mmCIF file of C-alpha atoms in Angstrom:
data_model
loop_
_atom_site.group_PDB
_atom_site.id
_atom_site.type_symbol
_atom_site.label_atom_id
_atom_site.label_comp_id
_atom_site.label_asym_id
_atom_site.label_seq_id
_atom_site.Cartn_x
_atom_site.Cartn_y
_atom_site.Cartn_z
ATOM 1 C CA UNK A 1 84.442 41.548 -132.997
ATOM 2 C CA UNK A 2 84.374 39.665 -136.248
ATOM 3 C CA UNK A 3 81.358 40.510 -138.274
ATOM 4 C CA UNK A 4 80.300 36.988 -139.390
ATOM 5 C CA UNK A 5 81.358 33.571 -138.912
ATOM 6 C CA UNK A 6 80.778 30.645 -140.764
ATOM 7 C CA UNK A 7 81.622 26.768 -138.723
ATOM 8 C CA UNK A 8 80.905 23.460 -140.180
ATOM 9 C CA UNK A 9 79.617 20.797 -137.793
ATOM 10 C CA UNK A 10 80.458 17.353 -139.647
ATOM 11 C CA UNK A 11 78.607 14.508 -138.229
ATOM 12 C CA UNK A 12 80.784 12.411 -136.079
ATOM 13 C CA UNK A 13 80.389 8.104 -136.832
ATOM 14 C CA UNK A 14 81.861 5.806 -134.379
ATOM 15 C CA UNK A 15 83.474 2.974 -136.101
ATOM 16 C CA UNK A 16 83.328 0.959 -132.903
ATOM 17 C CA UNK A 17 81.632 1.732 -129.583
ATOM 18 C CA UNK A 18 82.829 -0.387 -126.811
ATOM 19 C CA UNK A 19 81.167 -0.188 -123.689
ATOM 20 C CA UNK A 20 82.506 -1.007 -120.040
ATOM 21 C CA UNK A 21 81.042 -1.233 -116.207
ATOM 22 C CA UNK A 22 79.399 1.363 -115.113
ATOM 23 C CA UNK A 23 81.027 4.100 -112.964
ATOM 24 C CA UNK A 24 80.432 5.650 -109.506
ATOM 25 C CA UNK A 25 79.287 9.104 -111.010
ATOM 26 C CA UNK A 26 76.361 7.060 -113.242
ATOM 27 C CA UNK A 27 78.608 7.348 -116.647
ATOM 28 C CA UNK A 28 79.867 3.902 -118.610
ATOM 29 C CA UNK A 29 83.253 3.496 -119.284
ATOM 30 C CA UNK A 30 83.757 4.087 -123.245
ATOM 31 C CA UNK A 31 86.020 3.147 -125.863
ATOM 32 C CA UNK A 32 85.663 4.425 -129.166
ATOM 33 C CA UNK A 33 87.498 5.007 -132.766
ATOM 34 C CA UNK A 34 85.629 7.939 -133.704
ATOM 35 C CA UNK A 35 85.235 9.929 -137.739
ATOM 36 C CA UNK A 36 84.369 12.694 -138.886
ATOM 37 C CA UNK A 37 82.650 13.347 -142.509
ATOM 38 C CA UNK A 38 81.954 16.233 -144.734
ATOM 39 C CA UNK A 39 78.211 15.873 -144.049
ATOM 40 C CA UNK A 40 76.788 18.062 -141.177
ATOM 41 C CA UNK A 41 74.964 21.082 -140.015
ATOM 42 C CA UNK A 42 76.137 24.868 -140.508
ATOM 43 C CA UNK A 43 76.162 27.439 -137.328
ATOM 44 C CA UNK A 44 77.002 31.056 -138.233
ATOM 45 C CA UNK A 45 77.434 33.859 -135.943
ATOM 46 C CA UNK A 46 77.253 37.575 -136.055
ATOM 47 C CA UNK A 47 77.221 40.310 -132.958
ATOM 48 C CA UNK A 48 74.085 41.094 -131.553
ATOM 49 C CA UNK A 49 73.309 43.121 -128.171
ATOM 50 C CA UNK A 50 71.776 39.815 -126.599
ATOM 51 C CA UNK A 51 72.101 35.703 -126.595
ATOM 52 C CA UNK A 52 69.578 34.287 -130.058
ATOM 53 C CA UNK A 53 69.582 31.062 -131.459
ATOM 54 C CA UNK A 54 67.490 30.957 -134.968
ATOM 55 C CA UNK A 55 66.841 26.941 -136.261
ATOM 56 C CA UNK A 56 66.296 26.340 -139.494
ATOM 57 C CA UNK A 57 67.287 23.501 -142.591
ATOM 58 C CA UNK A 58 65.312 20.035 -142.887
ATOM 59 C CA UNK A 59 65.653 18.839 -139.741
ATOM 60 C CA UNK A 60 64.799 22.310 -137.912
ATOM 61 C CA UNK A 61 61.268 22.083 -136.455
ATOM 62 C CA UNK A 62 61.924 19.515 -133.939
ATOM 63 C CA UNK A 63 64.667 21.378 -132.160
ATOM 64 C CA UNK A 64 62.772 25.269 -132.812
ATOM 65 C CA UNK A 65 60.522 23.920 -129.146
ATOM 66 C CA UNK A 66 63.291 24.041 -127.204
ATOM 67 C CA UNK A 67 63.599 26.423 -124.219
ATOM 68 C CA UNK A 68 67.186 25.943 -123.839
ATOM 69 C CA UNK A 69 69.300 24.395 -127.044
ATOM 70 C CA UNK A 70 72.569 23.384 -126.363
ATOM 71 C CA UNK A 71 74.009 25.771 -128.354
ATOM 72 C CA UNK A 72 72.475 28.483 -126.164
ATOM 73 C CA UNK A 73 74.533 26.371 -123.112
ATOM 74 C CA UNK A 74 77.607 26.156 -124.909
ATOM 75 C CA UNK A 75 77.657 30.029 -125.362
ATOM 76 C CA UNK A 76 76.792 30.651 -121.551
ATOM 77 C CA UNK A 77 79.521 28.424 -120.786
ATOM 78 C CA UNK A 78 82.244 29.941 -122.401
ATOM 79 C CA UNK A 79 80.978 33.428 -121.492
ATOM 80 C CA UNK A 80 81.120 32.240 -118.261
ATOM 81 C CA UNK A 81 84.765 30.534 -118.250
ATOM 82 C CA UNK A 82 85.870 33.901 -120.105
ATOM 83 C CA UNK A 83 84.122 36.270 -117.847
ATOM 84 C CA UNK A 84 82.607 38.275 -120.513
ATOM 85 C CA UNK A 85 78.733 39.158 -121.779
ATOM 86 C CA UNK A 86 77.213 36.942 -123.858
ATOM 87 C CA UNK A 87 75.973 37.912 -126.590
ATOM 88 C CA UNK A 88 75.836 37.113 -130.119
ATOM 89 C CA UNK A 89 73.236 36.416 -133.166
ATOM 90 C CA UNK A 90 73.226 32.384 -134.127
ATOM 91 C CA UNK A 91 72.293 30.755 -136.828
ATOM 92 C CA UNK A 92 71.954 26.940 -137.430
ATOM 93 C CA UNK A 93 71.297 25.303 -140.324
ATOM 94 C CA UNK A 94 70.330 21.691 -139.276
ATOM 95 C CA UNK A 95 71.034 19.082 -141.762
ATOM 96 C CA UNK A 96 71.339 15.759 -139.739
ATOM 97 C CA UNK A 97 68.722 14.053 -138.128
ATOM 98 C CA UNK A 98 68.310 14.480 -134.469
ATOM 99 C CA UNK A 99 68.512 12.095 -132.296
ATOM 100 C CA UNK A 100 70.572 9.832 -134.201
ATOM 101 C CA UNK A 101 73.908 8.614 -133.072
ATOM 102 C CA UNK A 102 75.859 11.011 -135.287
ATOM 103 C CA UNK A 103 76.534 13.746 -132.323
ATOM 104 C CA UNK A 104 74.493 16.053 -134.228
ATOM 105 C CA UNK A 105 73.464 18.161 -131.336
ATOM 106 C CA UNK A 106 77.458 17.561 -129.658
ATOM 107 C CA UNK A 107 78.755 18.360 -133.107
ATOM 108 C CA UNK A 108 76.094 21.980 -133.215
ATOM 109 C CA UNK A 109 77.691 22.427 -129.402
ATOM 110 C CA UNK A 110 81.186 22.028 -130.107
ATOM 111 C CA UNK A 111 81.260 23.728 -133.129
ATOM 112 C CA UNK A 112 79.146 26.916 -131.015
ATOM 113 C CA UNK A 113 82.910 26.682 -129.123
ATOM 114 C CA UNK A 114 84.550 27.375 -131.786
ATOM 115 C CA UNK A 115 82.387 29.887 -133.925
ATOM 116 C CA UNK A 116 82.107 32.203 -130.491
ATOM 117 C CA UNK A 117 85.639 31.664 -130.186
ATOM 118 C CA UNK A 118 86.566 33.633 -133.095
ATOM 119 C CA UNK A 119 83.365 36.099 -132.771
ATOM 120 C CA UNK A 120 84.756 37.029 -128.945
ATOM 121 C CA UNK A 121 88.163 37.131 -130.488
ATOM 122 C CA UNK A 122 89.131 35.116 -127.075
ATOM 123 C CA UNK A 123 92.493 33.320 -126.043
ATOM 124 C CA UNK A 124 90.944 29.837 -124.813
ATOM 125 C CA UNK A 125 93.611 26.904 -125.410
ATOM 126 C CA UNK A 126 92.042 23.637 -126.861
ATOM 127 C CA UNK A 127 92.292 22.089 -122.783
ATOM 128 C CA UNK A 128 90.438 24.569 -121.704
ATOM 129 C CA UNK A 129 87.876 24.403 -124.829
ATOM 130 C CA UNK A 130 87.678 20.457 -123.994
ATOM 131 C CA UNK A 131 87.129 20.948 -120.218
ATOM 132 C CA UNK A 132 84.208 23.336 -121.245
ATOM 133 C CA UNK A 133 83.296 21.029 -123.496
ATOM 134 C CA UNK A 134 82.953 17.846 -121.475
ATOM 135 C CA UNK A 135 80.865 19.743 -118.955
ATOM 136 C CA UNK A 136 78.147 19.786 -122.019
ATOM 137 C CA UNK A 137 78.214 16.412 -122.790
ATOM 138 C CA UNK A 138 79.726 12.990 -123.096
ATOM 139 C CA UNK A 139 80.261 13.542 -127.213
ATOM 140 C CA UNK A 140 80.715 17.385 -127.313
ATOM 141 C CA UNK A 141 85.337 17.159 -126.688
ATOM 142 C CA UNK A 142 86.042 14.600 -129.531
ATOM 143 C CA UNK A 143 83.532 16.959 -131.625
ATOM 144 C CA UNK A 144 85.652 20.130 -130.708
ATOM 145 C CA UNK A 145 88.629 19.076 -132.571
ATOM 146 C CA UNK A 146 86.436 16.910 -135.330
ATOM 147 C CA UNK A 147 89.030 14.880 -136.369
ATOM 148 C CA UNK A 148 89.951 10.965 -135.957
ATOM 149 C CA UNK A 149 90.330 10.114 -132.180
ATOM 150 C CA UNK A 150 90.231 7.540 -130.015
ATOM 151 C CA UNK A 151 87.696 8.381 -127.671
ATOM 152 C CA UNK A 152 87.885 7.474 -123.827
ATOM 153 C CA UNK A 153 86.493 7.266 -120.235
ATOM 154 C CA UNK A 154 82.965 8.709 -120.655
ATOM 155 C CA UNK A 155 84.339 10.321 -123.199
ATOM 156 C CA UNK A 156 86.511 13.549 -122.353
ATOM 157 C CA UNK A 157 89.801 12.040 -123.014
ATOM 158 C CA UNK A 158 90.217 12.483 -126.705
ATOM 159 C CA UNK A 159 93.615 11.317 -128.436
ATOM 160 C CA UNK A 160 93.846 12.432 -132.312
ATOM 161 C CA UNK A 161 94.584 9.991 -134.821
ATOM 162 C CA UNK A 162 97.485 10.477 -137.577
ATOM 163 C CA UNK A 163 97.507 9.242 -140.682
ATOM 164 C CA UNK A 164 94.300 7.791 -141.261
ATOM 165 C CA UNK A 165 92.567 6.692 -144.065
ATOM 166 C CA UNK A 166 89.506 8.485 -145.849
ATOM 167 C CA UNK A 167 87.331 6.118 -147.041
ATOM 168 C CA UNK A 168 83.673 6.706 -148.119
ATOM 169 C CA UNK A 169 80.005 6.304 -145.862
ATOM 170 C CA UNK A 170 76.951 5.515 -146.774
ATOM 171 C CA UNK A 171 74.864 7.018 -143.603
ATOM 172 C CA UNK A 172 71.289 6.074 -143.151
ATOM 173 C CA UNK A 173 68.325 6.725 -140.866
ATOM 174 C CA UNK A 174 64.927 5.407 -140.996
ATOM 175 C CA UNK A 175 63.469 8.582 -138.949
ATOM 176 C CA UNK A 176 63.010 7.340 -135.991
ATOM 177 C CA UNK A 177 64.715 8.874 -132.650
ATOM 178 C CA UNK A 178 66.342 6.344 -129.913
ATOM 179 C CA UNK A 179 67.082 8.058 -126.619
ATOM 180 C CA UNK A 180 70.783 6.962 -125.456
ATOM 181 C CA UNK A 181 69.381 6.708 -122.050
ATOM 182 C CA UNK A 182 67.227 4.115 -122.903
ATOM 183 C CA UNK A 183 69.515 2.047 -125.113
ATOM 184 C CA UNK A 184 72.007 2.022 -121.881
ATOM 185 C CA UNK A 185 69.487 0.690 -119.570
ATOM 186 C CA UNK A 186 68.817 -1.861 -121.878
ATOM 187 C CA UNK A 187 72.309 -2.961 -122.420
ATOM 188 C CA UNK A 188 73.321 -6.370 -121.456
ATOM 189 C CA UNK A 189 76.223 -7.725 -123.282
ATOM 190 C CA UNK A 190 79.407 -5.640 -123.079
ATOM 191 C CA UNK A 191 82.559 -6.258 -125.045
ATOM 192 C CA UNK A 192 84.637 -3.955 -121.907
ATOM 193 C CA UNK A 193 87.394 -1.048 -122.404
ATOM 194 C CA UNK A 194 91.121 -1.838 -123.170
ATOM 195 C CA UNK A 195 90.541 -4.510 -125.594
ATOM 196 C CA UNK A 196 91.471 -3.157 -128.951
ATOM 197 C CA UNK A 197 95.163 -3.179 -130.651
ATOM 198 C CA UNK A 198 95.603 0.538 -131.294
ATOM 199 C CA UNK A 199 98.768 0.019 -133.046
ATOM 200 C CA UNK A 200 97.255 -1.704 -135.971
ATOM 201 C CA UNK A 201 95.614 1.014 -137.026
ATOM 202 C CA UNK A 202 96.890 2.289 -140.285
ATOM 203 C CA UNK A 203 98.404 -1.197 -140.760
ATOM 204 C CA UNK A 204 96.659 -3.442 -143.259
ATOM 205 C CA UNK A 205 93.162 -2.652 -144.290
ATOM 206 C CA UNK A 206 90.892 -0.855 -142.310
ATOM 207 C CA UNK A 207 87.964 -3.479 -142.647
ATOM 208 C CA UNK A 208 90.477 -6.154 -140.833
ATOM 209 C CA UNK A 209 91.210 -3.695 -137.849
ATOM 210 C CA UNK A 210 87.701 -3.215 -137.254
ATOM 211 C CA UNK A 211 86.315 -7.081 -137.738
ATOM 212 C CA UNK A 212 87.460 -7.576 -134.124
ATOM 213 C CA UNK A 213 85.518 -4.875 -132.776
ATOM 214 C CA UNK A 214 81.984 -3.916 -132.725
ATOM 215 C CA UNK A 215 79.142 -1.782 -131.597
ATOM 216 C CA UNK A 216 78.084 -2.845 -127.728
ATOM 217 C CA UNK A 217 75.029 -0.310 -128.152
ATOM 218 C CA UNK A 218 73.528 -1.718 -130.986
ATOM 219 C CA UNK A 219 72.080 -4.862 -129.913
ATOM 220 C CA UNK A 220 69.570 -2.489 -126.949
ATOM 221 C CA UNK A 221 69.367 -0.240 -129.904
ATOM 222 C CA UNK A 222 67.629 -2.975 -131.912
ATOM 223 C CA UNK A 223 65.196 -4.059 -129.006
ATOM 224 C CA UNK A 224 63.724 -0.824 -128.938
ATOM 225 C CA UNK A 225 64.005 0.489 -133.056
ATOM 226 C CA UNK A 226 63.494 -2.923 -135.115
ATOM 227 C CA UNK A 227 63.790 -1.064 -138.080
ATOM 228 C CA UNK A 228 67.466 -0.724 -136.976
ATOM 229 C CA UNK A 229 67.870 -4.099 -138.578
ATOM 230 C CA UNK A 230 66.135 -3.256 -141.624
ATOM 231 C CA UNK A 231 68.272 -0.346 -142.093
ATOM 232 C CA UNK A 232 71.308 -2.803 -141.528
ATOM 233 C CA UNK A 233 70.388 -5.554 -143.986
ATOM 234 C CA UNK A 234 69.713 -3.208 -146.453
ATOM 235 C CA UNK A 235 73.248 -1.859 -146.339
ATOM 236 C CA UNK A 236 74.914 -5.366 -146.224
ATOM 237 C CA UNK A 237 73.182 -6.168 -149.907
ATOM 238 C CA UNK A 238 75.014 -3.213 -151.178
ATOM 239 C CA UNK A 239 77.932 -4.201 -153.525
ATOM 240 C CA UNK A 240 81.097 -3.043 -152.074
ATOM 241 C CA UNK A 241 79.773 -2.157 -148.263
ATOM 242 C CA UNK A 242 82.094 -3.725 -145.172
ATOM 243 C CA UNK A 243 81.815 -2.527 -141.517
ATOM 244 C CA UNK A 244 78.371 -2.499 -141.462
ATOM 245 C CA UNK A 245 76.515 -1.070 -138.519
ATOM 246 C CA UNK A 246 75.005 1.296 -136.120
ATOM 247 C CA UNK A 247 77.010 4.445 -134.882
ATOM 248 C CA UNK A 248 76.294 5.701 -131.467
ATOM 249 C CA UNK A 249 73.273 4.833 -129.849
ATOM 250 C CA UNK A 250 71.375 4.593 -133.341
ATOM 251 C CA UNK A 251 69.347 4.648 -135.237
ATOM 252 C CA UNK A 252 71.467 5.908 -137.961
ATOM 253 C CA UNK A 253 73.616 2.969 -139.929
ATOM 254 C CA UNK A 254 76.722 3.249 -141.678
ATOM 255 C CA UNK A 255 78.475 1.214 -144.201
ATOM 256 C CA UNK A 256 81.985 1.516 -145.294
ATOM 257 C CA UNK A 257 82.968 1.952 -148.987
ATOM 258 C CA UNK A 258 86.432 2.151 -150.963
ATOM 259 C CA UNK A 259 85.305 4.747 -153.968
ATOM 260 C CA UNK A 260 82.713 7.383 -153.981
ATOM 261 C CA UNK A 261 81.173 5.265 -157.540
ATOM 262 C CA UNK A 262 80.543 2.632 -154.765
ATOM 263 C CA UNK A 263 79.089 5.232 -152.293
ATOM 264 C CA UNK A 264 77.173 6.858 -154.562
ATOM 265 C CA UNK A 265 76.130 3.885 -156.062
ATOM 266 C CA UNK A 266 74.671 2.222 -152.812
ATOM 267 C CA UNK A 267 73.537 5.771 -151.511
ATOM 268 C CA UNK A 268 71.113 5.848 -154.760
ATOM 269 C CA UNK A 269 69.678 2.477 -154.468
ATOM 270 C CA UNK A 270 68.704 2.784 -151.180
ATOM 271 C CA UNK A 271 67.162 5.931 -151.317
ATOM 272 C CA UNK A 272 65.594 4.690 -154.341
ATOM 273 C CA UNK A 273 64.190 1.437 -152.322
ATOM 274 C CA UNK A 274 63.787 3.633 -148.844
ATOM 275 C CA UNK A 275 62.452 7.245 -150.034
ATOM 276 C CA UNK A 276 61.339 7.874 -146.261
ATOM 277 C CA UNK A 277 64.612 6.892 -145.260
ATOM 278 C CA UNK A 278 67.558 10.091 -144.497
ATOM 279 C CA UNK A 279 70.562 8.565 -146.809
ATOM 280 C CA UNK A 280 73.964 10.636 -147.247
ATOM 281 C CA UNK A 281 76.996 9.992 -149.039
ATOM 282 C CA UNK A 282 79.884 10.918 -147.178
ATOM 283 C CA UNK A 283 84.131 11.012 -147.407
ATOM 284 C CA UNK A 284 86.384 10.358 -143.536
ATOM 285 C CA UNK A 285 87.563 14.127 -143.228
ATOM 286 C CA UNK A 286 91.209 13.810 -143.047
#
């Protein structure tokens, strides 16, 4: 076994959620262009004789309660699928805020996958990884790769995107936690699967591509977190902000930038105007 590992869990942004009918097995059909950034949590892992998950960093406490993280499942999982022990000392260093639409717990899961990967010293292809993954959650494949992808069916069919560009996010949250199962049974307007031109991404600017698109999630989101709206205007006064809106199933809000001046810039002001407010500064990972 290795004697440490060290993964990165960037927090993953959907660009544009798309939502279609609802399917025999209770899942929605999905459609998403989903990012990665360089902000995120941090998961190490080191042997141990048994299975422990520590929590710490700012966003910690919440998640310390729980009897059975999804981390902890993750690990099981894989044990299981690679009919070993399981075992192994983990660490996670939770930066994101939870409950938020940025697959911070999917991100903590996926990236579990491939820390344990390396401590076990297993042969697991990335199919196999993805079927393990999608047994964890809807958001937990595209998060084992973490790179651009379309993002499909209820969410296991991931295609990677090539040459895509790496603009800058401003993220913000106003603190307060929207459960995705209640934004779905809210939902009422849906914009439907196998609408959206593929091919022109990478062509023109990336603003244009994503005009025609939207978030279905974020008008249910709104009806339950008003301050979703808040968070949005705010963003849209910003100088230099386009694409502006919710990622996932809230209540964190995004807006698009061109520099990291611009980023900075807008990341400062509203932190300034919105202390109790979680605001990051973030670069696309390429």
């Amino acid at each position: 076994m290795a004697s440490r590992i060290d993964i990165f869990a960037p927090a993953k942004i959907n660009l544009f959620l798309h939502v279609g009918e609802k399917r025999p097995d209770g899942f929605h059909e999905l459609e998403s262009l989903v990012v990665f950034v360089d902000a995120g949590d941090r998961l190490t892992f080191e042997p141990a004789d048994s299975l422990t998950l520590k929590i710490g960093g700012p966003f910690g406490a919440p998640l310390a309660a729980e009897a059975d993280n999804l981390i902890l499942r993750a690990a099981r999982a894989l044990a299981k699928h690679s009919a070993i022990g399981v075992s192994a000392a983990i660490t996670l260093t939770k930066n994101l805020p939870v409950a938020s639409g940025i697959g911070g717990g999917s991100a903590d899961a996926a990236a579990a996958l491939r820390g344990l990967v390396q401590l076990w010293k297993l042969d697991v292809s990335r199919d196999d990884l993805q079927r393990i993954a999608a047994m964890l959650g809807s958001d937990v494949p595209v998060c084992v790769d973490s790179r651009t992808a379309w993002m499909e069916s209820r969410g296991e069919i991931v295609t990677p995107v090539a040459a895509f560009p790496s603009p800058w996010l401003v993220l913000v949250n106003p603190g307060v936690a929207v459960p995705t199962a209640k934004v779905f049974a809210a939902l009422k307007a849906r914009t439907g699967v196998g609408k959206v031109n593929r091919s022109a991404v990478g062509r023109g600017s990336l603003a244009s591509h994503l005009q025609a698109t939207r978030n279905d999630l974020e008008a249910p989101a709104l009806e339950i977190a008003p301050v979703i709206g808040d968070v949005l205007a705010a963003l849209r006064t910003r100088r230099g902000a386009h694409t502006v809106r919710m990622s996932g199933s809230g209540a964190t809000c995004f807006a698009i930038f061109e520099s990291s001046e611009a980023a900075q810039a807008a990341a400062d002001a509203t932190r300034a105007a919105r202390p109790d407010w979680w605001v990051a500064a973030a670069r696309v990972l390429a």
